[in-house]
Structure formats: C-alpha cells, structure tokens
Amino acid sequence: MTRFVYPALLTADEKDGGFVVTFRDLPEAITQGDSLEQALNEAADCLEESIALRIDDKLEIPQPSQPKNREHLVAVPAQTALKAALYLAMCEKGMSKVELASTLNIHEKEVRRILSPHHATKLSTMERTLAVLGQRVELQISAK
C-alpha cells in the first residue's frame, strides 16, 4: 500500500515570526506561513509541488516516514497522489509511457497528460490506468 501523507516539522521563526515548514522525507520542500493555519496550508501546496517536480524530473518519490513528536501530517492532494501512485507503479514494472499507451490502446501523448501533475485527469481514467498496472484505488477519509 502506498501512502501520500508526509510528516512536516513547523519551527517558530524567531526573527521574522510565523513558522518555517520542512519535510525530512523531501528536503527540497521548504515553506513558511505567518500563522499555524497558513503554514499548514502552505505546507500542502509545497508538498504537492515537490511530488510534481519529482514526477516531472523522473526522480524517486520516498515513502513517508513515521511522524515524530511535534510533526504534523500533511497529505498530498488526491489528484497528485493518484498520479504519483501511477508513476511509482510504472517505475516498479519498468513500463514506459509508450508501453502503457499500447496496453491502454491510447496515444502516448494521452499517457503523458495522465501522468502530468498539472493536468486534470478524470478519476475513472486514473482508476483504469492503475488497474492495468495491477493497482486499485482505496479512499480513506481521516479527521484532521
């Protein structure tokens, strides 16, 4: 099972006020906010962009670590999590975009769109594509 909820550390910024947010699993993901609420909102945006960058640059997407004391859990938005799951499944199977397109009987350009973190893709398309790779979507709703 792949999860896309990462621990974030919010550190009070003594000099400028607010909070600096870092993710130990994704060292490039650093942001800040003037309040706890704003810092957590910025953290979600930063996390999404970090995952999107890793997909675009064909880099590893690490599994989230277990949270430590004082860390807050931040979820990757659902659309980006599905695209990351698809990307990871393709990497695991060693499947190219061309091979996936052939399996789905669609053009390779469409697979590029499906994988693109900045392109909206229908849930049914994501589910069908993940199913071809032996994956299924399970939705979990948790309290904040």
mmCIF file of N, CA and C in Angstrom:
data_model
loop_
_atom_site.group_PDB
_atom_site.id
_atom_site.type_symbol
_atom_site.label_atom_id
_atom_site.label_comp_id
_atom_site.label_asym_id
_atom_site.label_seq_id
_atom_site.Cartn_x
_atom_site.Cartn_y
_atom_site.Cartn_z
ATOM 1 N N MET A 1 0.851 -1.181 0.000
ATOM 2 C CA MET A 1 0.000 0.000 0.000
ATOM 3 C C MET A 1 0.891 1.236 0.000
ATOM 4 N N THR A 2 0.551 2.185 -0.824
ATOM 5 C CA THR A 2 1.286 3.431 -0.912
ATOM 6 C C THR A 2 0.482 4.527 -0.238
ATOM 7 N N ARG A 3 1.148 5.275 0.625
ATOM 8 C CA ARG A 3 0.508 6.394 1.306
ATOM 9 C C ARG A 3 1.180 7.682 0.878
ATOM 10 N N PHE A 4 0.421 8.738 0.873
ATOM 11 C CA PHE A 4 0.959 10.037 0.490
ATOM 12 C C PHE A 4 0.610 11.083 1.541
ATOM 13 N N VAL A 5 0.965 10.778 2.783
ATOM 14 C CA VAL A 5 0.783 11.694 3.908
ATOM 15 C C VAL A 5 2.142 11.791 4.585
ATOM 16 N N TYR A 6 2.743 12.977 4.544
ATOM 17 C CA TYR A 6 4.116 13.160 4.995
ATOM 18 C C TYR A 6 4.188 13.985 6.279
ATOM 19 N N PRO A 7 5.114 13.628 7.175
ATOM 20 C CA PRO A 7 5.306 14.432 8.383
ATOM 21 C C PRO A 7 6.058 15.731 8.070
ATOM 22 N N ALA A 8 5.567 16.812 8.638
ATOM 23 C CA ALA A 8 6.177 18.130 8.458
ATOM 24 C C ALA A 8 6.509 18.710 9.820
ATOM 25 N N LEU A 9 7.667 19.327 9.897
ATOM 26 C CA LEU A 9 8.079 19.993 11.125
ATOM 27 C C LEU A 9 7.871 21.485 10.962
ATOM 28 N N LEU A 10 7.116 22.077 11.877
ATOM 29 C CA LEU A 10 6.901 23.526 11.884
ATOM 30 C C LEU A 10 7.771 24.114 12.983
ATOM 31 N N THR A 11 8.685 24.986 12.588
ATOM 32 C CA THR A 11 9.609 25.609 13.526
ATOM 33 C C THR A 11 9.292 27.096 13.605
ATOM 34 N N ALA A 12 9.119 27.575 14.822
ATOM 35 C CA ALA A 12 8.845 29.011 15.007
ATOM 36 C C ALA A 12 10.027 29.816 14.482
ATOM 37 N N ASP A 13 9.721 30.835 13.688
ATOM 38 C CA ASP A 13 10.753 31.724 13.139
ATOM 39 C C ASP A 13 10.888 32.898 14.105
ATOM 40 N N GLU A 14 11.910 32.828 14.946
ATOM 41 C CA GLU A 14 12.118 33.846 15.990
ATOM 42 C C GLU A 14 12.390 35.226 15.398
ATOM 43 N N LYS A 15 13.048 35.276 14.253
ATOM 44 C CA LYS A 15 13.443 36.549 13.657
ATOM 45 C C LYS A 15 12.267 37.246 12.963
ATOM 46 N N ASP A 16 11.582 36.514 12.076
ATOM 47 C CA ASP A 16 10.538 37.125 11.253
ATOM 48 C C ASP A 16 9.118 36.802 11.719
ATOM 49 N N GLY A 17 8.974 35.907 12.684
ATOM 50 C CA GLY A 17 7.655 35.478 13.128
ATOM 51 C C GLY A 17 7.121 34.377 12.228
ATOM 52 N N GLY A 18 6.036 33.785 12.641
ATOM 53 C CA GLY A 18 5.437 32.703 11.863
ATOM 54 C C GLY A 18 6.197 31.401 12.038
ATOM 55 N N PHE A 19 6.065 30.531 11.031
ATOM 56 C CA PHE A 19 6.647 29.200 11.109
ATOM 57 C C PHE A 19 7.330 28.835 9.803
ATOM 58 N N VAL A 20 8.460 28.159 9.914
ATOM 59 C CA VAL A 20 9.139 27.561 8.769
ATOM 60 C C VAL A 20 8.733 26.093 8.753
ATOM 61 N N VAL A 21 8.389 25.600 7.578
ATOM 62 C CA VAL A 21 7.931 24.218 7.428
ATOM 63 C C VAL A 21 8.956 23.436 6.618
ATOM 64 N N THR A 22 9.358 22.276 7.147
ATOM 65 C CA THR A 22 10.269 21.386 6.427
ATOM 66 C C THR A 22 9.722 19.957 6.462
ATOM 67 N N PHE A 23 10.097 19.192 5.442
ATOM 68 C CA PHE A 23 9.731 17.786 5.337
ATOM 69 C C PHE A 23 11.030 16.980 5.296
ATOM 70 N N ARG A 24 11.269 16.114 6.281
ATOM 71 C CA ARG A 24 12.541 15.380 6.282
ATOM 72 C C ARG A 24 12.613 14.360 5.165
ATOM 73 N N ASP A 25 11.475 13.887 4.656
ATOM 74 C CA ASP A 25 11.485 12.927 3.548
ATOM 75 C C ASP A 25 11.737 13.610 2.202
ATOM 76 N N LEU A 26 11.459 14.889 2.128
ATOM 77 C CA LEU A 26 11.594 15.662 0.886
ATOM 78 C C LEU A 26 12.365 16.941 1.219
ATOM 79 N N PRO A 27 13.685 16.868 1.273
ATOM 80 C CA PRO A 27 14.466 18.013 1.749
ATOM 81 C C PRO A 27 14.318 19.284 0.921
ATOM 82 N N GLU A 28 13.887 19.159 -0.323
ATOM 83 C CA GLU A 28 13.693 20.349 -1.157
ATOM 84 C C GLU A 28 12.409 21.096 -0.809
ATOM 85 N N ALA A 29 11.529 20.470 -0.058
ATOM 86 C CA ALA A 29 10.221 21.057 0.270
ATOM 87 C C ALA A 29 10.343 21.894 1.548
ATOM 88 N N ILE A 30 10.468 23.203 1.361
ATOM 89 C CA ILE A 30 10.582 24.138 2.481
ATOM 90 C C ILE A 30 9.661 25.321 2.188
ATOM 91 N N THR A 31 8.877 25.705 3.179
ATOM 92 C CA THR A 31 7.977 26.843 3.006
ATOM 93 C C THR A 31 7.800 27.518 4.356
ATOM 94 N N GLN A 32 6.900 28.479 4.410
ATOM 95 C CA GLN A 32 6.645 29.172 5.670
ATOM 96 C C GLN A 32 5.257 29.772 5.665
ATOM 97 N N GLY A 33 4.784 30.143 6.834
ATOM 98 C CA GLY A 33 3.496 30.809 6.975
ATOM 99 C C GLY A 33 3.496 31.674 8.216
ATOM 100 N N ASP A 34 2.683 32.706 8.180
ATOM 101 C CA ASP A 34 2.639 33.651 9.297
ATOM 102 C C ASP A 34 1.918 33.096 10.522
ATOM 103 N N SER A 35 1.018 32.133 10.315
ATOM 104 C CA SER A 35 0.295 31.509 11.420
ATOM 105 C C SER A 35 0.377 29.996 11.233
ATOM 106 N N LEU A 36 -0.029 29.264 12.239
ATOM 107 C CA LEU A 36 -0.030 27.799 12.150
ATOM 108 C C LEU A 36 -0.914 27.338 10.992
ATOM 109 N N GLU A 37 -2.098 27.907 10.889
ATOM 110 C CA GLU A 37 -3.026 27.539 9.816
ATOM 111 C C GLU A 37 -2.433 27.848 8.437
ATOM 112 N N GLN A 38 -1.881 29.042 8.280
ATOM 113 C CA GLN A 38 -1.298 29.414 6.993
ATOM 114 C C GLN A 38 -0.087 28.529 6.678
ATOM 115 N N ALA A 39 0.720 28.226 7.679
ATOM 116 C CA ALA A 39 1.901 27.380 7.466
ATOM 117 C C ALA A 39 1.476 25.992 6.995
ATOM 118 N N LEU A 40 0.423 25.435 7.564
ATOM 119 C CA LEU A 40 -0.050 24.113 7.143
ATOM 120 C C LEU A 40 -0.645 24.160 5.733
ATOM 121 N N ASN A 41 -1.338 25.241 5.387
ATOM 122 C CA ASN A 41 -1.850 25.389 4.015
ATOM 123 C C ASN A 41 -0.698 25.499 3.019
ATOM 124 N N GLU A 42 0.298 26.295 3.361
ATOM 125 C CA GLU A 42 1.476 26.427 2.503
ATOM 126 C C GLU A 42 2.228 25.099 2.403
ATOM 127 N N ALA A 43 2.241 24.342 3.496
ATOM 128 C CA ALA A 43 2.908 23.040 3.506
ATOM 129 C C ALA A 43 2.262 22.095 2.498
ATOM 130 N N ALA A 44 0.929 22.101 2.427
ATOM 131 C CA ALA A 44 0.227 21.232 1.470
ATOM 132 C C ALA A 44 0.578 21.615 0.034
ATOM 133 N N ASP A 45 0.619 22.919 -0.246
ATOM 134 C CA ASP A 45 0.992 23.383 -1.593
ATOM 135 C C ASP A 45 2.438 23.011 -1.925
ATOM 136 N N CYS A 46 3.314 23.209 -0.971
ATOM 137 C CA CYS A 46 4.730 22.907 -1.165
ATOM 138 C C CYS A 46 4.939 21.407 -1.394
ATOM 139 N N LEU A 47 4.248 20.609 -0.619
ATOM 140 C CA LEU A 47 4.344 19.153 -0.757
ATOM 141 C C LEU A 47 3.863 18.717 -2.138
ATOM 142 N N GLU A 48 2.750 19.268 -2.585
ATOM 143 C CA GLU A 48 2.220 18.940 -3.908
ATOM 144 C C GLU A 48 3.238 19.281 -4.997
ATOM 145 N N GLU A 49 3.846 20.449 -4.903
ATOM 146 C CA GLU A 49 4.829 20.858 -5.911
ATOM 147 C C GLU A 49 6.082 19.987 -5.866
ATOM 148 N N SER A 50 6.483 19.567 -4.689
ATOM 149 C CA SER A 50 7.654 18.702 -4.566
ATOM 150 C C SER A 50 7.411 17.348 -5.226
ATOM 151 N N ILE A 51 6.246 16.776 -4.988
ATOM 152 C CA ILE A 51 5.896 15.488 -5.610
ATOM 153 C C ILE A 51 5.784 15.669 -7.119
ATOM 154 N N ALA A 52 5.145 16.748 -7.563
ATOM 155 C CA ALA A 52 5.004 17.014 -9.003
ATOM 156 C C ALA A 52 6.379 17.146 -9.664
ATOM 157 N N LEU A 53 7.276 17.855 -9.010
ATOM 158 C CA LEU A 53 8.633 18.028 -9.535
ATOM 159 C C LEU A 53 9.334 16.676 -9.672
ATOM 160 N N ARG A 54 9.167 15.820 -8.686
ATOM 161 C CA ARG A 54 9.810 14.504 -8.727
ATOM 162 C C ARG A 54 9.241 13.649 -9.875
ATOM 163 N N ILE A 55 7.948 13.761 -10.135
ATOM 164 C CA ILE A 55 7.362 13.044 -11.275
ATOM 165 C C ILE A 55 7.923 13.605 -12.569
ATOM 166 N N ASP A 56 7.887 14.926 -12.710
ATOM 167 C CA ASP A 56 8.375 15.581 -13.938
ATOM 168 C C ASP A 56 9.842 15.266 -14.215
ATOM 169 N N ASP A 57 10.655 15.222 -13.147
ATOM 170 C CA ASP A 57 12.092 15.001 -13.304
ATOM 171 C C ASP A 57 12.491 13.526 -13.210
ATOM 172 N N LYS A 58 11.469 12.653 -13.124
ATOM 173 C CA LYS A 58 11.708 11.204 -13.061
ATOM 174 C C LYS A 58 12.611 10.826 -11.882
ATOM 175 N N LEU A 59 12.334 11.406 -10.729
ATOM 176 C CA LEU A 59 13.080 11.136 -9.510
ATOM 177 C C LEU A 59 12.290 10.218 -8.587
ATOM 178 N N GLU A 60 12.970 9.684 -7.599
ATOM 179 C CA GLU A 60 12.337 8.820 -6.605
ATOM 180 C C GLU A 60 11.312 9.617 -5.789
ATOM 181 N N ILE A 61 10.219 8.957 -5.446
ATOM 182 C CA ILE A 61 9.250 9.512 -4.501
ATOM 183 C C ILE A 61 9.307 8.617 -3.271
ATOM 184 N N PRO A 62 9.879 9.123 -2.173
ATOM 185 C CA PRO A 62 10.048 8.272 -0.993
ATOM 186 C C PRO A 62 8.728 7.992 -0.282
ATOM 187 N N GLN A 63 8.691 6.835 0.373
ATOM 188 C CA GLN A 63 7.563 6.537 1.251
ATOM 189 C C GLN A 63 7.663 7.470 2.459
ATOM 190 N N PRO A 64 6.543 7.920 2.989
ATOM 191 C CA PRO A 64 6.592 8.805 4.158
ATOM 192 C C PRO A 64 7.146 8.081 5.387
ATOM 193 N N SER A 65 7.925 8.807 6.157
ATOM 194 C CA SER A 65 8.428 8.300 7.436
ATOM 195 C C SER A 65 7.307 8.341 8.465
ATOM 196 N N GLN A 66 7.518 7.621 9.551
ATOM 197 C CA GLN A 66 6.596 7.719 10.676
ATOM 198 C C GLN A 66 6.779 9.092 11.322
ATOM 199 N N PRO A 67 5.680 9.739 11.686
ATOM 200 C CA PRO A 67 5.821 11.073 12.299
ATOM 201 C C PRO A 67 6.488 10.993 13.672
ATOM 202 N N LYS A 68 7.260 12.028 13.968
ATOM 203 C CA LYS A 68 7.892 12.167 15.276
ATOM 204 C C LYS A 68 7.110 13.202 16.080
ATOM 205 N N ASN A 69 7.467 13.323 17.358
ATOM 206 C CA ASN A 69 6.833 14.346 18.200
ATOM 207 C C ASN A 69 6.978 15.709 17.546
ATOM 208 N N ARG A 70 5.970 16.506 17.648
ATOM 209 C CA ARG A 70 5.926 17.879 17.138
ATOM 210 C C ARG A 70 5.748 17.966 15.622
ATOM 211 N N GLU A 71 5.687 16.856 14.927
ATOM 212 C CA GLU A 71 5.463 16.907 13.482
ATOM 213 C C GLU A 71 3.968 16.824 13.181
ATOM 214 N N HIS A 72 3.577 17.494 12.120
ATOM 215 C CA HIS A 72 2.198 17.489 11.657
ATOM 216 C C HIS A 72 2.134 16.660 10.380
ATOM 217 N N LEU A 73 1.061 15.899 10.214
ATOM 218 C CA LEU A 73 0.893 15.124 8.985
ATOM 219 C C LEU A 73 0.235 15.993 7.918
ATOM 220 N N VAL A 74 0.826 15.999 6.731
ATOM 221 C CA VAL A 74 0.325 16.786 5.611
ATOM 222 C C VAL A 74 0.080 15.828 4.451
ATOM 223 N N ALA A 75 -1.119 15.872 3.903
ATOM 224 C CA ALA A 75 -1.493 14.968 2.811
ATOM 225 C C ALA A 75 -1.245 15.618 1.455
ATOM 226 N N VAL A 76 -0.793 14.796 0.522
ATOM 227 C CA VAL A 76 -0.693 15.214 -0.872
ATOM 228 C C VAL A 76 -2.120 15.266 -1.414
ATOM 229 N N PRO A 77 -2.514 16.297 -2.162
ATOM 230 C CA PRO A 77 -3.858 16.324 -2.740
ATOM 231 C C PRO A 77 -4.145 15.051 -3.548
ATOM 232 N N ALA A 78 -5.404 14.617 -3.536
ATOM 233 C CA ALA A 78 -5.794 13.332 -4.115
ATOM 234 C C ALA A 78 -5.341 13.161 -5.565
ATOM 235 N N GLN A 79 -5.547 14.154 -6.411
ATOM 236 C CA GLN A 79 -5.174 14.041 -7.829
ATOM 237 C C GLN A 79 -3.666 13.793 -7.982
ATOM 238 N N THR A 80 -2.873 14.524 -7.221
ATOM 239 C CA THR A 80 -1.419 14.358 -7.288
ATOM 240 C C THR A 80 -1.007 13.012 -6.706
ATOM 241 N N ALA A 81 -1.664 12.571 -5.642
ATOM 242 C CA ALA A 81 -1.358 11.263 -5.059
ATOM 243 C C ALA A 81 -1.627 10.146 -6.065
ATOM 244 N N LEU A 82 -2.726 10.246 -6.818
ATOM 245 C CA LEU A 82 -3.032 9.229 -7.828
ATOM 246 C C LEU A 82 -1.986 9.221 -8.937
ATOM 247 N N LYS A 83 -1.568 10.389 -9.354
ATOM 248 C CA LYS A 83 -0.545 10.474 -10.411
ATOM 249 C C LYS A 83 0.794 9.942 -9.903
ATOM 250 N N ALA A 84 1.115 10.225 -8.649
ATOM 251 C CA ALA A 84 2.346 9.694 -8.062
ATOM 252 C C ALA A 84 2.267 8.174 -7.949
ATOM 253 N N ALA A 85 1.109 7.646 -7.571
ATOM 254 C CA ALA A 85 0.939 6.193 -7.491
ATOM 255 C C ALA A 85 1.113 5.555 -8.867
ATOM 256 N N LEU A 86 0.574 6.186 -9.887
ATOM 257 C CA LEU A 86 0.723 5.696 -11.254
ATOM 258 C C LEU A 86 2.192 5.728 -11.671
ATOM 259 N N TYR A 87 2.863 6.828 -11.406
ATOM 260 C CA TYR A 87 4.283 6.969 -11.721
ATOM 261 C C TYR A 87 5.092 5.873 -11.027
ATOM 262 N N LEU A 88 4.835 5.642 -9.730
ATOM 263 C CA LEU A 88 5.565 4.620 -8.984
ATOM 264 C C LEU A 88 5.279 3.218 -9.522
ATOM 265 N N ALA A 89 4.029 2.949 -9.892
ATOM 266 C CA ALA A 89 3.674 1.638 -10.448
ATOM 267 C C ALA A 89 4.383 1.405 -11.779
ATOM 268 N N MET A 90 4.460 2.438 -12.604
ATOM 269 C CA MET A 90 5.173 2.313 -13.881
ATOM 270 C C MET A 90 6.658 2.049 -13.637
ATOM 271 N N CYS A 91 7.253 2.757 -12.689
ATOM 272 C CA CYS A 91 8.671 2.550 -12.362
ATOM 273 C C CYS A 91 8.897 1.126 -11.860
ATOM 274 N N GLU A 92 8.021 0.674 -10.977
ATOM 275 C CA GLU A 92 8.141 -0.665 -10.397
ATOM 276 C C GLU A 92 8.062 -1.752 -11.474
ATOM 277 N N LYS A 93 7.185 -1.556 -12.448
ATOM 278 C CA LYS A 93 7.005 -2.533 -13.530
ATOM 279 C C LYS A 93 8.010 -2.330 -14.665
ATOM 280 N N GLY A 94 8.745 -1.208 -14.620
ATOM 281 C CA GLY A 94 9.675 -0.914 -15.702
ATOM 282 C C GLY A 94 8.955 -0.642 -17.014
ATOM 283 N N MET A 95 7.777 -0.056 -16.919
ATOM 284 C CA MET A 95 6.941 0.188 -18.096
ATOM 285 C C MET A 95 7.114 1.620 -18.587
ATOM 286 N N SER A 96 7.316 1.766 -19.873
ATOM 287 C CA SER A 96 7.452 3.092 -20.479
ATOM 288 C C SER A 96 6.068 3.666 -20.783
ATOM 289 N N LYS A 97 6.036 4.943 -21.085
ATOM 290 C CA LYS A 97 4.788 5.593 -21.488
ATOM 291 C C LYS A 97 4.244 4.973 -22.768
ATOM 292 N N VAL A 98 5.134 4.642 -23.687
ATOM 293 C CA VAL A 98 4.719 4.029 -24.955
ATOM 294 C C VAL A 98 4.084 2.660 -24.701
ATOM 295 N N GLU A 99 4.701 1.867 -23.811
ATOM 296 C CA GLU A 99 4.145 0.549 -23.489
ATOM 297 C C GLU A 99 2.793 0.667 -22.799
ATOM 298 N N LEU A 100 2.678 1.624 -21.887
ATOM 299 C CA LEU A 100 1.400 1.824 -21.198
ATOM 300 C C LEU A 100 0.334 2.272 -22.190
ATOM 301 N N ALA A 101 0.686 3.163 -23.093
ATOM 302 C CA ALA A 101 -0.261 3.633 -24.108
ATOM 303 C C ALA A 101 -0.745 2.469 -24.964
ATOM 304 N N SER A 102 0.167 1.613 -25.342
ATOM 305 C CA SER A 102 -0.192 0.449 -26.158
ATOM 306 C C SER A 102 -1.143 -0.470 -25.392
ATOM 307 N N THR A 103 -0.859 -0.695 -24.130
ATOM 308 C CA THR A 103 -1.711 -1.549 -23.296
ATOM 309 C C THR A 103 -3.111 -0.959 -23.151
ATOM 310 N N LEU A 104 -3.182 0.359 -23.023
ATOM 311 C CA LEU A 104 -4.469 1.042 -22.861
ATOM 312 C C LEU A 104 -5.156 1.342 -24.190
ATOM 313 N N ASN A 105 -4.427 1.099 -25.290
ATOM 314 C CA ASN A 105 -4.932 1.382 -26.637
ATOM 315 C C ASN A 105 -5.255 2.870 -26.812
ATOM 316 N N ILE A 106 -4.313 3.696 -26.328
ATOM 317 C CA ILE A 106 -4.429 5.144 -26.483
ATOM 318 C C ILE A 106 -3.090 5.675 -27.002
ATOM 319 N N HIS A 107 -3.062 6.927 -27.382
ATOM 320 C CA HIS A 107 -1.841 7.561 -27.879
ATOM 321 C C HIS A 107 -0.915 7.879 -26.706
ATOM 322 N N GLU A 108 0.377 7.815 -26.929
ATOM 323 C CA GLU A 108 1.369 8.100 -25.889
ATOM 324 C C GLU A 108 1.206 9.510 -25.321
ATOM 325 N N LYS A 109 0.764 10.443 -26.149
ATOM 326 C CA LYS A 109 0.529 11.819 -25.699
ATOM 327 C C LYS A 109 -0.517 11.846 -24.572
ATOM 328 N N GLU A 110 -1.512 10.981 -24.666
ATOM 329 C CA GLU A 110 -2.535 10.911 -23.625
ATOM 330 C C GLU A 110 -1.941 10.382 -22.315
ATOM 331 N N VAL A 111 -1.034 9.423 -22.394
ATOM 332 C CA VAL A 111 -0.368 8.918 -21.186
ATOM 333 C C VAL A 111 0.451 10.037 -20.550
ATOM 334 N N ARG A 112 1.109 10.850 -21.355
ATOM 335 C CA ARG A 112 1.855 11.986 -20.815
ATOM 336 C C ARG A 112 0.925 12.921 -20.051
ATOM 337 N N ARG A 113 -0.269 13.157 -20.595
ATOM 338 C CA ARG A 113 -1.247 14.018 -19.905
ATOM 339 C C ARG A 113 -1.711 13.371 -18.602
ATOM 340 N N ILE A 114 -1.986 12.067 -18.659
ATOM 341 C CA ILE A 114 -2.439 11.357 -17.453
ATOM 342 C C ILE A 114 -1.388 11.483 -16.350
ATOM 343 N N LEU A 115 -0.129 11.357 -16.702
ATOM 344 C CA LEU A 115 0.961 11.435 -15.720
ATOM 345 C C LEU A 115 1.268 12.859 -15.273
ATOM 346 N N SER A 116 0.932 13.835 -16.072
ATOM 347 C CA SER A 116 1.286 15.219 -15.759
ATOM 348 C C SER A 116 0.575 15.700 -14.491
ATOM 349 N N PRO A 117 1.340 16.094 -13.474
ATOM 350 C CA PRO A 117 0.723 16.581 -12.240
ATOM 351 C C PRO A 117 -0.097 17.859 -12.430
ATOM 352 N N HIS A 118 0.151 18.570 -13.520
ATOM 353 C CA HIS A 118 -0.550 19.845 -13.728
ATOM 354 C C HIS A 118 -1.703 19.723 -14.730
ATOM 355 N N HIS A 119 -2.073 18.496 -15.069
ATOM 356 C CA HIS A 119 -3.193 18.272 -15.982
ATOM 357 C C HIS A 119 -4.274 17.502 -15.223
ATOM 358 N N ALA A 120 -5.485 18.057 -15.201
ATOM 359 C CA ALA A 120 -6.594 17.377 -14.524
ATOM 360 C C ALA A 120 -6.977 16.126 -15.312
ATOM 361 N N THR A 121 -7.104 15.020 -14.604
ATOM 362 C CA THR A 121 -7.467 13.745 -15.218
ATOM 363 C C THR A 121 -8.655 13.177 -14.463
ATOM 364 N N LYS A 122 -9.617 12.634 -15.209
ATOM 365 C CA LYS A 122 -10.800 12.056 -14.578
ATOM 366 C C LYS A 122 -10.407 10.885 -13.682
ATOM 367 N N LEU A 123 -11.115 10.758 -12.573
ATOM 368 C CA LEU A 123 -10.863 9.668 -11.638
ATOM 369 C C LEU A 123 -11.010 8.313 -12.323
ATOM 370 N N SER A 124 -12.014 8.167 -13.166
ATOM 371 C CA SER A 124 -12.221 6.878 -13.846
ATOM 372 C C SER A 124 -11.022 6.523 -14.726
ATOM 373 N N THR A 125 -10.409 7.509 -15.344
ATOM 374 C CA THR A 125 -9.219 7.278 -16.170
ATOM 375 C C THR A 125 -8.051 6.843 -15.289
ATOM 376 N N MET A 126 -7.879 7.494 -14.158
ATOM 377 C CA MET A 126 -6.801 7.130 -13.242
ATOM 378 C C MET A 126 -7.010 5.707 -12.716
ATOM 379 N N GLU A 127 -8.240 5.370 -12.352
ATOM 380 C CA GLU A 127 -8.520 4.026 -11.842
ATOM 381 C C GLU A 127 -8.248 2.966 -12.903
ATOM 382 N N ARG A 128 -8.685 3.218 -14.132
ATOM 383 C CA ARG A 128 -8.466 2.267 -15.229
ATOM 384 C C ARG A 128 -6.975 2.086 -15.504
ATOM 385 N N THR A 129 -6.246 3.182 -15.504
ATOM 386 C CA THR A 129 -4.813 3.132 -15.780
ATOM 387 C C THR A 129 -4.069 2.406 -14.661
ATOM 388 N N LEU A 130 -4.407 2.689 -13.427
ATOM 389 C CA LEU A 130 -3.786 1.990 -12.306
ATOM 390 C C LEU A 130 -4.128 0.498 -12.319
ATOM 391 N N ALA A 131 -5.350 0.167 -12.713
ATOM 392 C CA ALA A 131 -5.763 -1.244 -12.775
ATOM 393 C C ALA A 131 -4.904 -2.027 -13.767
ATOM 394 N N VAL A 132 -4.564 -1.410 -14.897
ATOM 395 C CA VAL A 132 -3.699 -2.054 -15.889
ATOM 396 C C VAL A 132 -2.341 -2.393 -15.279
ATOM 397 N N LEU A 133 -1.935 -1.608 -14.290
ATOM 398 C CA LEU A 133 -0.651 -1.818 -13.622
ATOM 399 C C LEU A 133 -0.785 -2.648 -12.347
ATOM 400 N N GLY A 134 -1.958 -3.247 -12.159
ATOM 401 C CA GLY A 134 -2.168 -4.116 -11.003
ATOM 402 C C GLY A 134 -2.429 -3.373 -9.706
ATOM 403 N N GLN A 135 -2.894 -2.151 -9.800
ATOM 404 C CA GLN A 135 -3.167 -1.328 -8.622
ATOM 405 C C GLN A 135 -4.657 -0.996 -8.556
ATOM 406 N N ARG A 136 -5.131 -0.707 -7.350
ATOM 407 C CA ARG A 136 -6.501 -0.211 -7.208
ATOM 408 C C ARG A 136 -6.498 0.942 -6.227
ATOM 409 N N VAL A 137 -7.463 1.806 -6.380
ATOM 410 C CA VAL A 137 -7.592 2.983 -5.526
ATOM 411 C C VAL A 137 -8.477 2.625 -4.344
ATOM 412 N N GLU A 138 -8.000 2.943 -3.145
ATOM 413 C CA GLU A 138 -8.803 2.813 -1.935
ATOM 414 C C GLU A 138 -8.805 4.164 -1.251
ATOM 415 N N LEU A 139 -9.962 4.687 -1.003
ATOM 416 C CA LEU A 139 -10.092 6.024 -0.425
ATOM 417 C C LEU A 139 -10.238 5.908 1.097
ATOM 418 N N GLN A 140 -9.478 6.727 1.812
ATOM 419 C CA GLN A 140 -9.581 6.778 3.260
ATOM 420 C C GLN A 140 -9.783 8.220 3.678
ATOM 421 N N ILE A 141 -10.781 8.464 4.481
ATOM 422 C CA ILE A 141 -11.056 9.806 4.994
ATOM 423 C C ILE A 141 -10.704 9.803 6.491
ATOM 424 N N SER A 142 -9.891 10.764 6.901
ATOM 425 C CA SER A 142 -9.459 10.838 8.308
ATOM 426 C C SER A 142 -9.789 12.206 8.862
ATOM 427 N N ALA A 143 -10.000 12.257 10.170
ATOM 428 C CA ALA A 143 -10.200 13.547 10.841
ATOM 429 C C ALA A 143 -8.870 14.281 10.877
ATOM 430 N N LYS A 144 -8.935 15.597 10.894
ATOM 431 C CA LYS A 144 -7.702 16.412 10.969
ATOM 432 C C LYS A 144 -7.047 16.262 12.297
#
